[in-house]
mmCIF file of C-alpha atoms in Angstrom:
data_model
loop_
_atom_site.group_PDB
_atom_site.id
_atom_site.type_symbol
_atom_site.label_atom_id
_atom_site.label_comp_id
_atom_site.label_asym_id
_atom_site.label_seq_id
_atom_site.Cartn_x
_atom_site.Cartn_y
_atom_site.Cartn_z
ATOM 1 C CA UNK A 1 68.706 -112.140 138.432
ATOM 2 C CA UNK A 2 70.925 -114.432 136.309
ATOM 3 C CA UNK A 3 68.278 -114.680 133.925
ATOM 4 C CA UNK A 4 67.558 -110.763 133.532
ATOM 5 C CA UNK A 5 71.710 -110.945 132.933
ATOM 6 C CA UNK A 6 71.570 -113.364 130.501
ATOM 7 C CA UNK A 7 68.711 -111.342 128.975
ATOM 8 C CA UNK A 8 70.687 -108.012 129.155
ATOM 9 C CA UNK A 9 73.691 -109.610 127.856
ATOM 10 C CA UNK A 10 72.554 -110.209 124.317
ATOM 11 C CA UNK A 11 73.535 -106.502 123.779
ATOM 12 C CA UNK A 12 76.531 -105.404 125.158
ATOM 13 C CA UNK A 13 75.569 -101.529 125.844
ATOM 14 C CA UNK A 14 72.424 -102.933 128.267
ATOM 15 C CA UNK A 15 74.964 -105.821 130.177
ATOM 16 C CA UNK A 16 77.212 -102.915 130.885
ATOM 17 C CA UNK A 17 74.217 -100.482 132.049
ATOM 18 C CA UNK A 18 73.282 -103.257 134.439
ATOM 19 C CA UNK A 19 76.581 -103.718 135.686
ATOM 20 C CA UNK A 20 77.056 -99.786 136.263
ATOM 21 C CA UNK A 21 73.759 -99.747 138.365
ATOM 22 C CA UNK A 22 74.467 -102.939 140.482
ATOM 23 C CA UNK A 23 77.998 -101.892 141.444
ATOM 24 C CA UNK A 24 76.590 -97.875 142.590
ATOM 25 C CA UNK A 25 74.349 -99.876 144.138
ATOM 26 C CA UNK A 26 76.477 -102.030 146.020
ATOM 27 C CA UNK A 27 78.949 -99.211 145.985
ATOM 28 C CA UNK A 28 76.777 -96.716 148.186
ATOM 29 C CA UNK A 29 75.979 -99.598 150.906
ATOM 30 C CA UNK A 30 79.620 -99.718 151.519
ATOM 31 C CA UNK A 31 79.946 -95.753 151.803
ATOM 32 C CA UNK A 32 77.440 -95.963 154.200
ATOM 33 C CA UNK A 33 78.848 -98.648 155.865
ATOM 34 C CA UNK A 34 82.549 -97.265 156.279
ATOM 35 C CA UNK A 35 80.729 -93.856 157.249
ATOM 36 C CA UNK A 36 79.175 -95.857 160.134
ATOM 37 C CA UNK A 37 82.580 -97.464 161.312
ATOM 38 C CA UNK A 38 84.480 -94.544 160.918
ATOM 39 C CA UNK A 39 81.636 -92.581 163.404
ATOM 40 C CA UNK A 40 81.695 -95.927 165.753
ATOM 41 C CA UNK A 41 85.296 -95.730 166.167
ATOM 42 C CA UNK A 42 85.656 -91.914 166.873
ATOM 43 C CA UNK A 43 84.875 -90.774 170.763
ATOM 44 C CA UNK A 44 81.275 -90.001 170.943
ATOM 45 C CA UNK A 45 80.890 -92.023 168.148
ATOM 46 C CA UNK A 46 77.861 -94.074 169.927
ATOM 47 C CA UNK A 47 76.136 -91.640 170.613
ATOM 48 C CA UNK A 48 75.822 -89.794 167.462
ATOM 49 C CA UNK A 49 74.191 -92.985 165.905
ATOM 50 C CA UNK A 50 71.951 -93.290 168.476
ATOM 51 C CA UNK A 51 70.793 -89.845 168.357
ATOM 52 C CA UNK A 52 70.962 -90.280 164.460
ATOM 53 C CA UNK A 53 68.548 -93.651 165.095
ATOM 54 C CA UNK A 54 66.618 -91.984 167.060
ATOM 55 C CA UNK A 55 65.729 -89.277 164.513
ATOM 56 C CA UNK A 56 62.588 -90.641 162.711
ATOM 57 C CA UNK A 57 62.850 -91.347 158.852
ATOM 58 C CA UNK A 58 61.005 -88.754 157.024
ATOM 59 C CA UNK A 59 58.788 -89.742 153.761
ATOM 60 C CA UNK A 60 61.077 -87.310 151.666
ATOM 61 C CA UNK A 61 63.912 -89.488 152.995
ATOM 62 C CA UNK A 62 62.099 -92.843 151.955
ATOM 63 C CA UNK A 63 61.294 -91.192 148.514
ATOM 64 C CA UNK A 64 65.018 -90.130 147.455
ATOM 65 C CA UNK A 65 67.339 -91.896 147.115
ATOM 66 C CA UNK A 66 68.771 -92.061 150.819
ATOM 67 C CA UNK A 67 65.743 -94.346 151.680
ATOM 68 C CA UNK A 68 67.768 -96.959 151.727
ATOM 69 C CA UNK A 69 70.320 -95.947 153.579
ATOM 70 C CA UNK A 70 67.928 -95.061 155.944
ATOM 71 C CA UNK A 71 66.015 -98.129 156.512
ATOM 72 C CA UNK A 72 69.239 -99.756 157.178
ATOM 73 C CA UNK A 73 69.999 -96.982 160.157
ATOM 74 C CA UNK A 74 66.667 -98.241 161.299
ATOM 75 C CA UNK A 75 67.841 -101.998 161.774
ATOM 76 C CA UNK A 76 69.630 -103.055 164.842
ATOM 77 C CA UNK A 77 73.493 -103.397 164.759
ATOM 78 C CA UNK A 78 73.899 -107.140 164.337
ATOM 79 C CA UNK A 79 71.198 -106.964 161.626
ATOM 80 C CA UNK A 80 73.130 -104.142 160.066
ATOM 81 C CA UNK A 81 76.965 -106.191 160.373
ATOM 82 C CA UNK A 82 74.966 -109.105 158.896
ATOM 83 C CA UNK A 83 73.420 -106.938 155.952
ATOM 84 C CA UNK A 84 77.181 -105.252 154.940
ATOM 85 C CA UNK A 85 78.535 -108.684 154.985
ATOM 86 C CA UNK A 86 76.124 -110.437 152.918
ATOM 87 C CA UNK A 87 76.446 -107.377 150.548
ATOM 88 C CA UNK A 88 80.263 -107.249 150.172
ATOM 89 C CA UNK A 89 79.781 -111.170 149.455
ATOM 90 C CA UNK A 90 77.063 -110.765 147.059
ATOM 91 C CA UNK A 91 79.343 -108.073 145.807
ATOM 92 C CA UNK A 92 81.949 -110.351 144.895
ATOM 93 C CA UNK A 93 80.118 -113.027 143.797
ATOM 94 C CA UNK A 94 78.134 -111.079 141.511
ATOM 95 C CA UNK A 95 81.724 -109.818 140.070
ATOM 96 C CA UNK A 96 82.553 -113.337 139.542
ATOM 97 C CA UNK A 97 79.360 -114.035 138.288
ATOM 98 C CA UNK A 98 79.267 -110.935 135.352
ATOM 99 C CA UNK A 99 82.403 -112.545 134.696
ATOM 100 C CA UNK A 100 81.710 -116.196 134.264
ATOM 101 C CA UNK A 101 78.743 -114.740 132.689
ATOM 102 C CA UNK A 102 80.666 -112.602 130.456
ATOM 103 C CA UNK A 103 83.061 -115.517 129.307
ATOM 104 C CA UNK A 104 79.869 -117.787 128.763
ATOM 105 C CA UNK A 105 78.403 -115.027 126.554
ATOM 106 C CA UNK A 106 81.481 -115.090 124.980
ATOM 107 C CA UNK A 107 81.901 -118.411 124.408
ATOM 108 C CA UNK A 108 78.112 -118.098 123.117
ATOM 109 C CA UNK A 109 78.943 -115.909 120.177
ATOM 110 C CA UNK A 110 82.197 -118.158 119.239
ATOM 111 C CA UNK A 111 79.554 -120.863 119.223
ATOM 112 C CA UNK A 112 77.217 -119.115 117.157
ATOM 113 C CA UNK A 113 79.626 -117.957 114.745
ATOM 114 C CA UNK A 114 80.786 -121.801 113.932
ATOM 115 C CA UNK A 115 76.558 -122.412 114.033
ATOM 116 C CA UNK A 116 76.473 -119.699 111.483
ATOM 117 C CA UNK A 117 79.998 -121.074 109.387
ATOM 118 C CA UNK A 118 78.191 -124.818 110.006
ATOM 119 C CA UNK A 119 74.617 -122.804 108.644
ATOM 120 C CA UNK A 120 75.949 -120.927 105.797
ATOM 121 C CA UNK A 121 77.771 -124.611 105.148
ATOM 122 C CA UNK A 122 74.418 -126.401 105.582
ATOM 123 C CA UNK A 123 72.763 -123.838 103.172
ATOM 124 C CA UNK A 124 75.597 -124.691 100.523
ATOM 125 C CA UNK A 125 75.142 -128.357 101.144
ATOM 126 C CA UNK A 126 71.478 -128.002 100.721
ATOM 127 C CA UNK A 127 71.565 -125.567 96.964
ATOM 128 C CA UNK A 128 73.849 -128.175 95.720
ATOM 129 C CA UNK A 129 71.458 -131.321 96.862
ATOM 130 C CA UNK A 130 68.870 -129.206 95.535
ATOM 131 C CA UNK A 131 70.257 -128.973 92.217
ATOM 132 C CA UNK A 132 71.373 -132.726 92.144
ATOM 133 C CA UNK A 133 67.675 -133.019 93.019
ATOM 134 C CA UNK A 134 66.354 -131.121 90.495
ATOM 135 C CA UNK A 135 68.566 -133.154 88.038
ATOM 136 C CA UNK A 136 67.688 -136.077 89.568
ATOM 137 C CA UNK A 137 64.025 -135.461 89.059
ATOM 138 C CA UNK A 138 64.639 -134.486 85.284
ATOM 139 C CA UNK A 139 66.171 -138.115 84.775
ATOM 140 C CA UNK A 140 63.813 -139.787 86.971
ATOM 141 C CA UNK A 141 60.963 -137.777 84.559
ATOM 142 C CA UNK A 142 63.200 -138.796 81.534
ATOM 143 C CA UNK A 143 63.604 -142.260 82.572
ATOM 144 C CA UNK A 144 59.664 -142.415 83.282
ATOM 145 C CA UNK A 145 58.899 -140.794 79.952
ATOM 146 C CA UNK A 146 60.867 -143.783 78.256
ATOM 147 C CA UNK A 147 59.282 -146.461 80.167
ATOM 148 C CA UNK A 148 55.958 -145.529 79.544
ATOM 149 C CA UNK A 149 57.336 -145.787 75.936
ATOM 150 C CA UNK A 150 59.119 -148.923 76.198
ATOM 151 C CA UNK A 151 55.855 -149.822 77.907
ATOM 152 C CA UNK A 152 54.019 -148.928 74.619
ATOM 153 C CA UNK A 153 56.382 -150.558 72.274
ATOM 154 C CA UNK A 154 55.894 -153.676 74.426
ATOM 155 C CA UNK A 155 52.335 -153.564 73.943
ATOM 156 C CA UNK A 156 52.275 -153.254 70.425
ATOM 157 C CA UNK A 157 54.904 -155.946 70.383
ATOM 158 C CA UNK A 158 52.584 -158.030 72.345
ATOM 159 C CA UNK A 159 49.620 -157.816 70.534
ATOM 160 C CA UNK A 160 52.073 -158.207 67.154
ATOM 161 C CA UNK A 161 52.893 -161.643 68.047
ATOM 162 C CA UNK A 162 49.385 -162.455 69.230
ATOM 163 C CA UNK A 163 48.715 -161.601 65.622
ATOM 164 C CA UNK A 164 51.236 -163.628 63.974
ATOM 165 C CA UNK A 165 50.586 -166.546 66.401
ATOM 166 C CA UNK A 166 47.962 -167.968 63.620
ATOM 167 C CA UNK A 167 50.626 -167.244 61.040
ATOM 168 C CA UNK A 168 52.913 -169.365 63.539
ATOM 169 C CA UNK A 169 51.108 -171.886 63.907
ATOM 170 C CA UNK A 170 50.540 -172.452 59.846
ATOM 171 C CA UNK A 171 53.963 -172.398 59.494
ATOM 172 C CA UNK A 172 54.616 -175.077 61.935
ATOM 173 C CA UNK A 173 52.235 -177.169 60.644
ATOM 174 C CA UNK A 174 53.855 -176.183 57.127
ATOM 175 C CA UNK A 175 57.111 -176.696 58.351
ATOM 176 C CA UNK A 176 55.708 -180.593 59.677
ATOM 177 C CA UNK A 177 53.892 -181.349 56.220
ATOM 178 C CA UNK A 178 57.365 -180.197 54.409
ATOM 179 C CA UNK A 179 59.114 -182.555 56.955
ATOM 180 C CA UNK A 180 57.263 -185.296 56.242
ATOM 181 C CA UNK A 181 57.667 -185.020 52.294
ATOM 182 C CA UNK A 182 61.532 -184.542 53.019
ATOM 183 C CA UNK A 183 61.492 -187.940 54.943
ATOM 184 C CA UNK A 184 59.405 -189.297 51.907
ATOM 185 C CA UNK A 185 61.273 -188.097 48.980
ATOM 186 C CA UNK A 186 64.793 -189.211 51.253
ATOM 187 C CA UNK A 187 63.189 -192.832 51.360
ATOM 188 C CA UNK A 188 62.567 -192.481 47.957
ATOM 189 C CA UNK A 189 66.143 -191.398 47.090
ATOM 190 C CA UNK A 190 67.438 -194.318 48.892
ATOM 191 C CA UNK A 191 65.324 -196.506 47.171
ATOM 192 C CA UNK A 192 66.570 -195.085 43.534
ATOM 193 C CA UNK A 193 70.205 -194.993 45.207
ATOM 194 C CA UNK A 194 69.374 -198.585 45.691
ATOM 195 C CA UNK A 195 67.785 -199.411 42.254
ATOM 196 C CA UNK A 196 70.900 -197.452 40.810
ATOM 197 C CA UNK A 197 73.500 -199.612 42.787
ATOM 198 C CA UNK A 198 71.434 -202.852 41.810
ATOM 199 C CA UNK A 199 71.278 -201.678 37.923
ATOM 200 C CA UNK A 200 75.351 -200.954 38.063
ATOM 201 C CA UNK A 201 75.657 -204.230 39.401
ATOM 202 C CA UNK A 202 73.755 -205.587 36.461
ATOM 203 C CA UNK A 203 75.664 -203.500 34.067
ATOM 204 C CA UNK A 204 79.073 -204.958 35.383
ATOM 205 C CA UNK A 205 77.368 -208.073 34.584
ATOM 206 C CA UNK A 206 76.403 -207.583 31.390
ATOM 207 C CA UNK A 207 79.988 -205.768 30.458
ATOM 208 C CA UNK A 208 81.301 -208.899 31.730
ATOM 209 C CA UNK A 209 79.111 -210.719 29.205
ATOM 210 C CA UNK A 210 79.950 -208.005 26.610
ATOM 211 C CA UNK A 211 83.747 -208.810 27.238
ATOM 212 C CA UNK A 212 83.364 -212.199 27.612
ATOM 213 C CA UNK A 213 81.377 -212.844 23.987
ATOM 214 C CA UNK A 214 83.808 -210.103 22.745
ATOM 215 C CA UNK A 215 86.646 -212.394 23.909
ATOM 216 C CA UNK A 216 84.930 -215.635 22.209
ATOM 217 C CA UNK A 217 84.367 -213.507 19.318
ATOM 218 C CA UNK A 218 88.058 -212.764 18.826
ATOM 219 C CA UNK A 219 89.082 -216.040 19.663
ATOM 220 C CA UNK A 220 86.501 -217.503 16.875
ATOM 221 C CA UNK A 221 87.592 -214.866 14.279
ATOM 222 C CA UNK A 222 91.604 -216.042 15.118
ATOM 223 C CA UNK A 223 90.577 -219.494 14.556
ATOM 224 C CA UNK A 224 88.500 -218.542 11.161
ATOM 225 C CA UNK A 225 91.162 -216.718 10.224
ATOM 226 C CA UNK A 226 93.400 -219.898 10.794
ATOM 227 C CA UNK A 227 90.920 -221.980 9.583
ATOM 228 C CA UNK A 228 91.238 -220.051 6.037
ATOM 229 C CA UNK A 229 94.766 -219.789 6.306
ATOM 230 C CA UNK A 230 95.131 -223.797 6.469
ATOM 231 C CA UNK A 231 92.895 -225.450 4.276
ATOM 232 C CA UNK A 232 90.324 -223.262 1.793
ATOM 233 C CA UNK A 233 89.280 -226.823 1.211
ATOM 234 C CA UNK A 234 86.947 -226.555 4.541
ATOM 235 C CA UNK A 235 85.371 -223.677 3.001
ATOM 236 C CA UNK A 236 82.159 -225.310 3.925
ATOM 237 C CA UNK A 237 83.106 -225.749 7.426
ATOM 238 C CA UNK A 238 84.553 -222.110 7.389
ATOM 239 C CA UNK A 239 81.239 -221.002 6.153
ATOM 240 C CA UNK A 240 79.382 -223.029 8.915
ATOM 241 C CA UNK A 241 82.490 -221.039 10.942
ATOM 242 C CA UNK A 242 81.489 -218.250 9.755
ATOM 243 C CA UNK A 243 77.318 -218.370 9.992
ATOM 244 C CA UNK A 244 78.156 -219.526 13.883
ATOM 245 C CA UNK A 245 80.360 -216.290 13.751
ATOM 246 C CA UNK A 246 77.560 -214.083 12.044
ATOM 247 C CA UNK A 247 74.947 -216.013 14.629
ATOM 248 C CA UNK A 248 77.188 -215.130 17.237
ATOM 249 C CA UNK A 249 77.975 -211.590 15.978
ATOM 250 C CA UNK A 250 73.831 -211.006 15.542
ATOM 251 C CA UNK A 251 74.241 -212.325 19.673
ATOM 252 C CA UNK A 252 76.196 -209.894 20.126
ATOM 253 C CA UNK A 253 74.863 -206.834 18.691
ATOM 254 C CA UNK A 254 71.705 -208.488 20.814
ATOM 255 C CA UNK A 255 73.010 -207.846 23.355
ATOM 256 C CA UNK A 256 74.904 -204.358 22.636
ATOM 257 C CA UNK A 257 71.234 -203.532 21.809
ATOM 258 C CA UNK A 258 69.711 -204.901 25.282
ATOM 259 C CA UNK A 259 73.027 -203.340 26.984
ATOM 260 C CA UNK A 260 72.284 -200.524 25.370
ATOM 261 C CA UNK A 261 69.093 -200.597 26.315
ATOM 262 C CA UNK A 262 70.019 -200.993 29.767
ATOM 263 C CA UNK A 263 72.530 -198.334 29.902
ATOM 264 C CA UNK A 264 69.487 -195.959 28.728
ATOM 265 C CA UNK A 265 66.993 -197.194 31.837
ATOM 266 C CA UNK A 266 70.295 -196.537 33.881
ATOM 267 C CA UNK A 267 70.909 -193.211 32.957
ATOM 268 C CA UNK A 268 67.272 -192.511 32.665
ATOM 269 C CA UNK A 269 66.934 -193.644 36.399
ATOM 270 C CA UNK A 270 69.950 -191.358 36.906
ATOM 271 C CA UNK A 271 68.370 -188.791 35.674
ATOM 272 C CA UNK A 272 65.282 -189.426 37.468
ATOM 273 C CA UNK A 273 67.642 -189.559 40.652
ATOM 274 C CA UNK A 274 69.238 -186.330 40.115
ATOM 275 C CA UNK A 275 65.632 -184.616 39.780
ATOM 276 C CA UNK A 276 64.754 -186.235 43.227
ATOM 277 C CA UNK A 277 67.947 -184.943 44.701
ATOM 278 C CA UNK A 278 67.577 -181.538 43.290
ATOM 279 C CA UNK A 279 63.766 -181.538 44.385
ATOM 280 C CA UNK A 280 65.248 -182.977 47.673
ATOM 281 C CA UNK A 281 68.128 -180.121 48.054
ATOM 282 C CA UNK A 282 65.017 -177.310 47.331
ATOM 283 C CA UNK A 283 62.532 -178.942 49.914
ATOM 284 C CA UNK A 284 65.687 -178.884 52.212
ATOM 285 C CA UNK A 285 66.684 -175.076 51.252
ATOM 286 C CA UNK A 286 62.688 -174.324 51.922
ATOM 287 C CA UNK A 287 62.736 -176.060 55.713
ATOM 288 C CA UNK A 288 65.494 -174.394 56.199
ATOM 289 C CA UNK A 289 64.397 -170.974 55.109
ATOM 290 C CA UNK A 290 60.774 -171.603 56.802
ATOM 291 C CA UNK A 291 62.708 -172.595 60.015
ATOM 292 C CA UNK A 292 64.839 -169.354 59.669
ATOM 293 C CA UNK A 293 62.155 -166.974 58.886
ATOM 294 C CA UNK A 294 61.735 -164.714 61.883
ATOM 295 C CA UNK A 295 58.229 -164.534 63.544
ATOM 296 C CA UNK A 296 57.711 -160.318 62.644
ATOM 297 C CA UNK A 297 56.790 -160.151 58.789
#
């Protein structure tokens, strides 16, 4: 019966039809039942139910709606005491329960309004992740789009330096060849930087000689001069004098001529230097620029 309640009580206008038929119901057992203590306790009062029990109950009194009523004349008194009292109890606990039920059904629809504030919520929550999700998928497409591109570039990046990897590899072993004449034409500048420092040192030598002839030569062309000054006599001797002086004059100019001569091997092997430094400084600048060159062309 609690169930059929609950049932009923989803709509207010059938809960209340339910109640109104339950309570006449209920309602007309206890008319009956005072109308049987009120005959009881007046004189005679026995009897009258008796004879009234011992009417039998007709079919037109089982089909209205005093069959009830009737079948409960028909039970014995105990039966009947028994029957009022577990009706005015189920009476009042059916009160109590439309009640409790009542509050439960309204505590029902304050839950499902906060279901329905937590829903409508819910359904707010889940348009807005749905958006974000939509967006989401956008970048995730975007962001797919541009690997498969980045994918692509890699590729042709790939097979780019598979391509240059011959042109790599001639380069290194240009870059090894121009290493080695580096190292070559550097052992060759030493060796000129050496020949130049041993040819200065034989200049200095020879300027010493220079100086050192030029020296005798003043010192003999002070004592000719004194010579002439003293005696013109010793003309002969100041002619000897003089032909050692010539002789040592042609010395000399000998060897002004072979310094000379020197000085032009020395500045031609300067010269000769200076090209191998320049070519040196340019096979340099070209390792360098080989090394420096990136790998894409």
């Amino acid at each position: 019966m609690a169930h059929t309640y609950l049932g009923f009580a989803a709509n207010p206008k059938q809960s209340l039809f339910l109640q109104a038929i339950v309570l006449r119901f209920f309602l007309s057992l206890l008319a009956n039942a005072a109308s049987v203590s009120t005959t009881l306790s007046s004189p005679g009062g026995h009897a009258d139910i008796e004879q009234s029990l011992a009417q039998p109950t007709t079919q037109r009194d089982l089909g209205s709606g005093n069959g009830i009523v009737a079948s409960f004349r028909q039970s014995s008194r105990k039966t009947r005491m028994a029957i009022l009292g577990v009706a005015l109890l189920l009476a009042i606990a059916l009160r109590f329960a439309f009640g409790s039920l009542k509050m439960a059904h309204t505590d029902r629809e304050i839950e499902n309004a906060a279901h329905r504030h937590s829903l409508e919520g819910a359904e707010a929550r889940i348009e807005e992740l749905e958006i974000k999700n939509a967006a989401n998928i956008a970048a995730l497409n975007e962001a797919q789009a541009k690997i498969k591109e980045l994918e692509s570039d890699l590729a042709a990046a790939q097979a780019k330096i598979k391509k240059l990897e011959p042109d790599l590899a001639a380069d290194q072993a240009k870059i090894k060849e121009l290493e080695s004449d580096l190292a070559a034409a550097q052992a060759l500048g030493r060796a000129a930087e050496e020949e130049l420092t041993r040819l200065n040192a034989e200049l200095a030598k020879e300027r010493a000689k220079e100086k050192k002839a030029e020296e005798e030569s003043n010192k003999l062309r002070e004592d000719l001069e004194k010579l002439t000054k003293e005696n013109r006599a010793r003309q002969v001797i100041t002619d000897i004098q003089t032909n050692k002086l010539e002789k040592l004059t042609k010395e000399n100019r000998a060897r002004q001529a072979e310094n000379e001569g020197l000085r032009e091997k020395l500045e031609k092997l300067t010269k000769e230097n200076r090209a191998r430094q320049a070519e040196n400084e340019g096979l340099r600048e070209e390792s360098y620029a080989i090394n420096q060159t990136p790998l894409t062309r």
